[in-house]
Structures are given as C-alpha cells and as structure tokens.
XYZ file of C-alpha atoms in Angstrom:
327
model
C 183.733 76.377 46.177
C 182.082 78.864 44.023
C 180.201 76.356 41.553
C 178.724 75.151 45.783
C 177.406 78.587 46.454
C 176.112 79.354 42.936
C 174.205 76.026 43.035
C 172.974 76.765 46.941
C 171.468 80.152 45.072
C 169.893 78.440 42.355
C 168.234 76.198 45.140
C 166.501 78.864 47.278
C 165.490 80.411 44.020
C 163.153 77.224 43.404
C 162.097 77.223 46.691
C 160.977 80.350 46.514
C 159.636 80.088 43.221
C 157.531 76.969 44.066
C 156.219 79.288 47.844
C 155.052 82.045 45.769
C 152.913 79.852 43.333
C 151.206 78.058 46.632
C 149.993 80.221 48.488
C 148.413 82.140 45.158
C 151.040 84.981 45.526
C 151.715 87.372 42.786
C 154.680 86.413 40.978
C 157.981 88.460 41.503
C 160.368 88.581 39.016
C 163.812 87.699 40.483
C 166.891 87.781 38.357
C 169.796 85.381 38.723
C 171.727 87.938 38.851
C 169.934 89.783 41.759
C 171.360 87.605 43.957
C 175.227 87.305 44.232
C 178.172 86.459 46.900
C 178.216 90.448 47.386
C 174.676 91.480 47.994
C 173.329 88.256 49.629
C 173.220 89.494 52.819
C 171.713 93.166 52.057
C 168.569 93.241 53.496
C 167.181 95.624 50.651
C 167.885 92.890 48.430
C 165.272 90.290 49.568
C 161.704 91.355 49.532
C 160.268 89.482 52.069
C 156.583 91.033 52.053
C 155.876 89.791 48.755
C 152.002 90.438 49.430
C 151.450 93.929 50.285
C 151.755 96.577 52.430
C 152.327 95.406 55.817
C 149.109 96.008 58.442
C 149.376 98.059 61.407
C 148.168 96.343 64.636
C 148.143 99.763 66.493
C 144.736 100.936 64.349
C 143.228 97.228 65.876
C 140.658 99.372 68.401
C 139.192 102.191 65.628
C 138.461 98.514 63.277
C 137.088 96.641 65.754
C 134.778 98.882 66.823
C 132.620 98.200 62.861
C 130.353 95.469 62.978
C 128.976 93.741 60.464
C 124.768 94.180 60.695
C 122.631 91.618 62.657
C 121.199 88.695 60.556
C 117.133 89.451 59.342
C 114.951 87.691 61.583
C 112.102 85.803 60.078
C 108.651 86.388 61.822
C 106.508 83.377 62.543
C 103.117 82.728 60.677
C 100.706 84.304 62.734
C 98.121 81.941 64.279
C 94.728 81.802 63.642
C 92.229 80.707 66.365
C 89.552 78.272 65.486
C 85.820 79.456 64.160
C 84.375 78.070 67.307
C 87.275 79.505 70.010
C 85.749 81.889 72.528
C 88.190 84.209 74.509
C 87.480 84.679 77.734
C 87.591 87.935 79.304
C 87.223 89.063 82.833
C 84.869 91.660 83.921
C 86.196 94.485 86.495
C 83.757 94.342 89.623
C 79.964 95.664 89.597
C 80.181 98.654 91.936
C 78.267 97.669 95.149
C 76.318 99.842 97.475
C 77.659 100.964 101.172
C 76.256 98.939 103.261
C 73.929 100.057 105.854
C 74.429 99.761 109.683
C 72.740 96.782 111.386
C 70.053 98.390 114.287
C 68.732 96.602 116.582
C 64.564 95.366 115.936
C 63.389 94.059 119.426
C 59.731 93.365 117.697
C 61.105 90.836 114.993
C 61.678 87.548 115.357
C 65.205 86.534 115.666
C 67.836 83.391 116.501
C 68.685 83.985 119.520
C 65.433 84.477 121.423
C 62.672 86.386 120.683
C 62.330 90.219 119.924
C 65.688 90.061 118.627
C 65.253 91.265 115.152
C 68.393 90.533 113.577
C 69.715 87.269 115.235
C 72.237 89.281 116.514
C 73.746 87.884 119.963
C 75.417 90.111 122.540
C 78.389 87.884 121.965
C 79.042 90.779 118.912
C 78.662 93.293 121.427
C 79.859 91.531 124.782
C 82.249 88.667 125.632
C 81.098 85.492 125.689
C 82.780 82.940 127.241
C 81.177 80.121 128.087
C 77.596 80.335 129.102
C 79.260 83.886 130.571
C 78.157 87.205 128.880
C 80.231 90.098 129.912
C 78.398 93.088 128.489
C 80.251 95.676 131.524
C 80.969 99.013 130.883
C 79.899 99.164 127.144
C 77.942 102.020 127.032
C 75.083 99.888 126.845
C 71.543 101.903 127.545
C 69.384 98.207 127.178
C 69.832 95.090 127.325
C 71.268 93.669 124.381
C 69.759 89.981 123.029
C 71.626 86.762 124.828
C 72.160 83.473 123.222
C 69.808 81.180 124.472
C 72.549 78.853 126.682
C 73.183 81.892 128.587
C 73.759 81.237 132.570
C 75.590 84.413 133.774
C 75.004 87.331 132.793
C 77.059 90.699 133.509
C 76.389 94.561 132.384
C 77.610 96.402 135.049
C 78.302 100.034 134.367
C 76.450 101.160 131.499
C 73.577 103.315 131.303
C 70.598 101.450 131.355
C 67.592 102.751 131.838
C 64.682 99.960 132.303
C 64.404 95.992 132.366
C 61.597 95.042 130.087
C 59.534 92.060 129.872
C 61.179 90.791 126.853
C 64.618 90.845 127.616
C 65.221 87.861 129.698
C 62.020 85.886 128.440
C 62.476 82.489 127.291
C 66.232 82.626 128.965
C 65.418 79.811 131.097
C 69.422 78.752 131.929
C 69.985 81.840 133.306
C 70.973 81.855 136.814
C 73.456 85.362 137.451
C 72.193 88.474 136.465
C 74.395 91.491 137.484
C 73.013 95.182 136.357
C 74.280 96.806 139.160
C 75.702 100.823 138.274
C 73.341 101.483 135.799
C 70.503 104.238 135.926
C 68.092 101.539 135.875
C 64.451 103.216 136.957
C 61.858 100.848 136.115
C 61.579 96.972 136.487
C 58.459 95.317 134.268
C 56.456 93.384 137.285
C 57.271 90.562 134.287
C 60.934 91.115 133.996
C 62.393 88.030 136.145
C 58.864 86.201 137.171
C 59.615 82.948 134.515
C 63.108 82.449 135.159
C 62.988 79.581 137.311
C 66.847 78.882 137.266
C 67.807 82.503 138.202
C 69.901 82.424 141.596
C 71.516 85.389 141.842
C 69.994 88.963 141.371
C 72.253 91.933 141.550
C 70.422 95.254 141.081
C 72.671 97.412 143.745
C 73.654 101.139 142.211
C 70.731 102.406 140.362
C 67.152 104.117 140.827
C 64.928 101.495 141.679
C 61.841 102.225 143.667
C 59.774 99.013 143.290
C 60.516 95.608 142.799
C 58.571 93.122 140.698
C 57.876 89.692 141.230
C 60.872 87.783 142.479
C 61.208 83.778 141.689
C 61.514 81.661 144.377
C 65.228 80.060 143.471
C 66.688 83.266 144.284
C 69.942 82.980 147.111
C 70.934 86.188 146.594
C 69.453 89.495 146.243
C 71.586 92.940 146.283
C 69.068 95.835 145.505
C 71.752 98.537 147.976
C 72.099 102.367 146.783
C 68.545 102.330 144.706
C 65.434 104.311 145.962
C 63.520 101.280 146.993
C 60.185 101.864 149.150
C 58.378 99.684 151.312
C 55.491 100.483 149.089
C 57.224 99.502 146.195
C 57.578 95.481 147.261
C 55.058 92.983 147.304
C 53.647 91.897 150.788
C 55.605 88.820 151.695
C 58.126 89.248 148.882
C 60.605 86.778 150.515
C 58.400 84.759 152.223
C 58.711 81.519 149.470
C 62.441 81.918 148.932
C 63.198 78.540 150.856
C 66.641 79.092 149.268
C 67.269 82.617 149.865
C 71.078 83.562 151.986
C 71.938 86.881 151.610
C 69.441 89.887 151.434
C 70.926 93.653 150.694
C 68.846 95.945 151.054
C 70.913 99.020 152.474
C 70.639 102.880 151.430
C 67.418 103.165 150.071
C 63.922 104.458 152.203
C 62.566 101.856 153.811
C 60.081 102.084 156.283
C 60.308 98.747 157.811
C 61.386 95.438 157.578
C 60.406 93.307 155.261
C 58.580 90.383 156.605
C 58.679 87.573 157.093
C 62.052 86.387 156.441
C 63.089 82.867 155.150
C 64.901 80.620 157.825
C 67.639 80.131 154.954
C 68.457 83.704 155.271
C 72.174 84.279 156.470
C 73.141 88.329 156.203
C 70.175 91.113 156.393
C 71.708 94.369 155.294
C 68.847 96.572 156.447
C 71.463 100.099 157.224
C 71.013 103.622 155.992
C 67.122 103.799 155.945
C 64.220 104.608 157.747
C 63.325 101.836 159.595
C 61.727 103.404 163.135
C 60.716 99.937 164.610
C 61.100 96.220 165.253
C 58.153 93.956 165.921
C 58.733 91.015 168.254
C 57.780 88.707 165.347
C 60.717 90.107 162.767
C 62.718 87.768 163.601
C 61.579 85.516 166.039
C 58.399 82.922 166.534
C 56.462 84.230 168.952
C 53.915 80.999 169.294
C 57.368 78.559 170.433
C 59.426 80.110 173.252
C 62.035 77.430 172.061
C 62.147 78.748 168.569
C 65.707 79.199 167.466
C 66.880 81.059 164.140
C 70.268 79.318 163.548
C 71.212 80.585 160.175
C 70.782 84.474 161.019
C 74.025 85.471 162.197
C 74.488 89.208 160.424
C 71.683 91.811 160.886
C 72.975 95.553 159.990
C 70.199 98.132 160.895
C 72.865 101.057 161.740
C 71.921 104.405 160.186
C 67.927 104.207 160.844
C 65.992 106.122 163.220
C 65.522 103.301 165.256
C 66.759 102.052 168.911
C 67.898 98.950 168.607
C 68.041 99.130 172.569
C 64.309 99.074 172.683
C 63.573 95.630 171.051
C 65.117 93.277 173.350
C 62.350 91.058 173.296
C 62.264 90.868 169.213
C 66.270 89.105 169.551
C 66.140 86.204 171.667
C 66.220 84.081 169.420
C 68.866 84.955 167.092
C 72.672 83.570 167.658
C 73.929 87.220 167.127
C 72.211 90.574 168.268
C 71.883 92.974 165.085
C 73.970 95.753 164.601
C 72.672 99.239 165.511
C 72.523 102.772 166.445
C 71.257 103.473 169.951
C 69.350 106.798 169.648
C-alpha cells in the first residue's frame, strides 16, 4: 500500500513537471521529499501560483481608465487643379437705386388710350372686373386712364374736380359712366360728344352749372343736387335723344323746362327749382287735339314757384297729371 501512494506521488510530480515546461513557466524546484503521506494535504505545501503575484480585479476601474494613443492618421496628397481650371466665384449683388414713384403723364402717349403717359390702367388703381371699372371712393381728384374695352365705368365719391376732353376720348365701348358725389365744377363742351355707345350718364351730387354736348344714345341722364342753369344747357339739348327714359334734373336753378322733350321720355324729375311757368306746348302738341304722350307717366315739379293749378290746358294729354305745389 505504501509502494501505491509513493508511486501515485512520483506521478503528479511528472505531471507537473511536464505543465510547468508548457506553458513556458519558470521552473520550481520540488523535492521528492517535499511531498509525503504527512504533509500532502497542507495547503502551504503546494504552490499553486507558480507565475507570480496574483492580480487584483478590484483596481480593474483606475486601469481601464489608460488608453493606449490613437493610431497617426496619414493625410491625403493634396490635389492640384489643372493649368486651364477656372473657379468660379459668385459676385454679392450691385447695389441698386430706390426706385422712383410712377406719376401720372396725361400728355404722353400710353397703352391704354391716349394721354396716358405710363400705360398705366385704372385697373392698378380701381377694380376691374370685366369691362367694369370700379374706381369709388378712392380719393381720386381725376379721372384715372381706362383700358380701352371699358363699358361701365364707376368713381363715385372721390373728389374730382373737372371732366376733360381727354379722359373718355377714344373710349368708344363705354356705355355707364357714374361720377356722381364728386366736386365736379366744370364739364369740357368735348367731354362725352364722341362716345356714341354711352347710355347712361350719372352726374347727380356735384357743382355743375352747364352741361356740354350730350350724345344722342343717352337713356338716362341724372344731373340732381348740381347748380345747373337754364343758361348753362344747349337749346334743344334733348330734343335728338330718340332713346332717352329717365331725365333728373331736380335741386339745381332752373328757370324752366327744358324743351322739347323726347316722346321716349318716361320720369321728368323737374322738383326743387325755379321753374315759375308751364307753356301749353311742354308737354303736349298743340297743332293735333288728338295728340297723346303715352310714355310720360311721372312728372315731379314740387318745390318751384309755380302753380301747377294754373296750366290745365298744358296736361291733357299726358296719362298722369304732374306732381306739384299749388301756390
């Protein structure tokens, strides 16, 4: 039994032996003797940290913390452009002038009729819709330049002062114009003579004491709250208005009617003047006792110094007897 252990010994001592010289370990000198029945199981006995002191895992966050320096990184050759390579380059802005504010020329010639110096239509001024130019309550004080297919126009509520010869000239679609509440004064005798379409004439609201030339299209004329004279209106003003419907001509002086009226005409607004008589050949033919004026069915001569009671004779024959103040 003890020749079995001492051999067992001898075993582990080449085992050992042949460990140490494998994994390049410094070689221990271990005596036969060392290693015995009694001290085989003391711990002191076997060394089994045969390659140093033994590392502490605790000091693992102080090492870690050392890092070994970053790799040298190689630069690139630099590139060089060709002998005929342009670079381009972009140039900041030229510094331009403030531009000027566009006036109005009316002696120029322009696009959209003449005298209009710049071209420039109401339609940057207005709104245009259509052949509809709505110029109202713009603080206008003339009439701007129109487009040329122009048909209605509207600048009601400004401060106008005058209607020139030149600003509906050459407008030959118009067929609406509406300047009424304006501080219109003056009316070129050539304002509205070549307008050959025009059918509607509003002029009520302003300081008009004579009216030009009228063409003979017109169906209806408004001239009410102006300071319109009998002097101020050509002699038989209405007379070639085959077309003509409704006539205002209320609030202004007057000294009579204006004669002779157009069968067409429907409404007379003749109130608020000075009107002091009616001749029996106002309204009526006096050379056919059978003459009857069909269309004439409003007259309106309240407010003048006239009795309406007086002129029997001048209303025989109208459907409808005028309105009036008995004085």
């Amino acid at each position: 039994m003890a020749v079995h252990r001492q051999t067992s010994k001898m075993a582990l001592y080449l085992v050992w032996t042949l460990m140490g010289f494998s994994l390049s370990a410094p070689p221990v000198t271990l005596g036969p003797a060392a290693y015995d029945l009694e001290n085989y199981d003391d711990s002191n006995t076997w060394n089994l940290n045969p390659y140093g002191e033994t590392y502490d895992y605790d000091d693992l966050d102080e090492e870690v913390g050392t890092l070994a320096p970053p790799p040298a990184v190689t630069q690139p050759p630099a590139i060089v452009p060709p002998e005929d390579y342009v670079e381009e380059v972009t140039l900041p802005p030229r510094p331009t002038k403030s531009p000027v504010p566009s006036t109005l020329d009316f002696h120029g010639p322009g696009l959209f009729g003449p005298d209009t110096g710049l071209g420039m239509p109401s339609c940057l001024l207005c709104v245009c819709i259509s052949g509809s130019v709505y110029c109202d309550d713009s603080d206008l004080t003339q009439i701007p330049p129109l487009p040329k297919e122009t048909t209605h126009f509207y600048a009601r509520f400004n401060k106008i002062t005058e209607v020139r010869a030149t600003d509906f000239i050459n407008l030959n679609q118009l067929k609406r114009i509406d300047l009424s509440g304006n501080q219109i004064s003056k009316v070129n005798d050539d304002a509205f003579r070549s307008m050959l379409q025009l059918q509607d004439l509003i002029l009520a609201d302003n300081n008009i004491q004579a009216l030009p030339e009228l063409p003979a299209t017109l169906k209806h004329i408004d001239v009410r709250n102006n300071q319109l004279r009998s002097s101020g209106m050509h002699a038989e003003a209405f007379m070639k208005m085959k077309e003509l419907q409704f006539l205002y001509l209320s609030n202004n002086k007057l000294d009579y009617i204006p004669v002779p009226l157009p069968e067409s005409l429907r409404v007379l607004h003749l109130q608020n003047n000075n009107i002091q008589s009616i001749g029996q050949d106002t309204f009526c033919n006096t050379h056919d006792i059978n003459y009857i004026r069909k269309a004439l069915e409003d007259i309106r001569l309240d407010g003048n110094p006239v009795d309406i009671n007086l002129y029997a004779h001048a209303y025989v024959c109208l459907p409808r007897l005028p309105i009036g103040t008995p004085v």
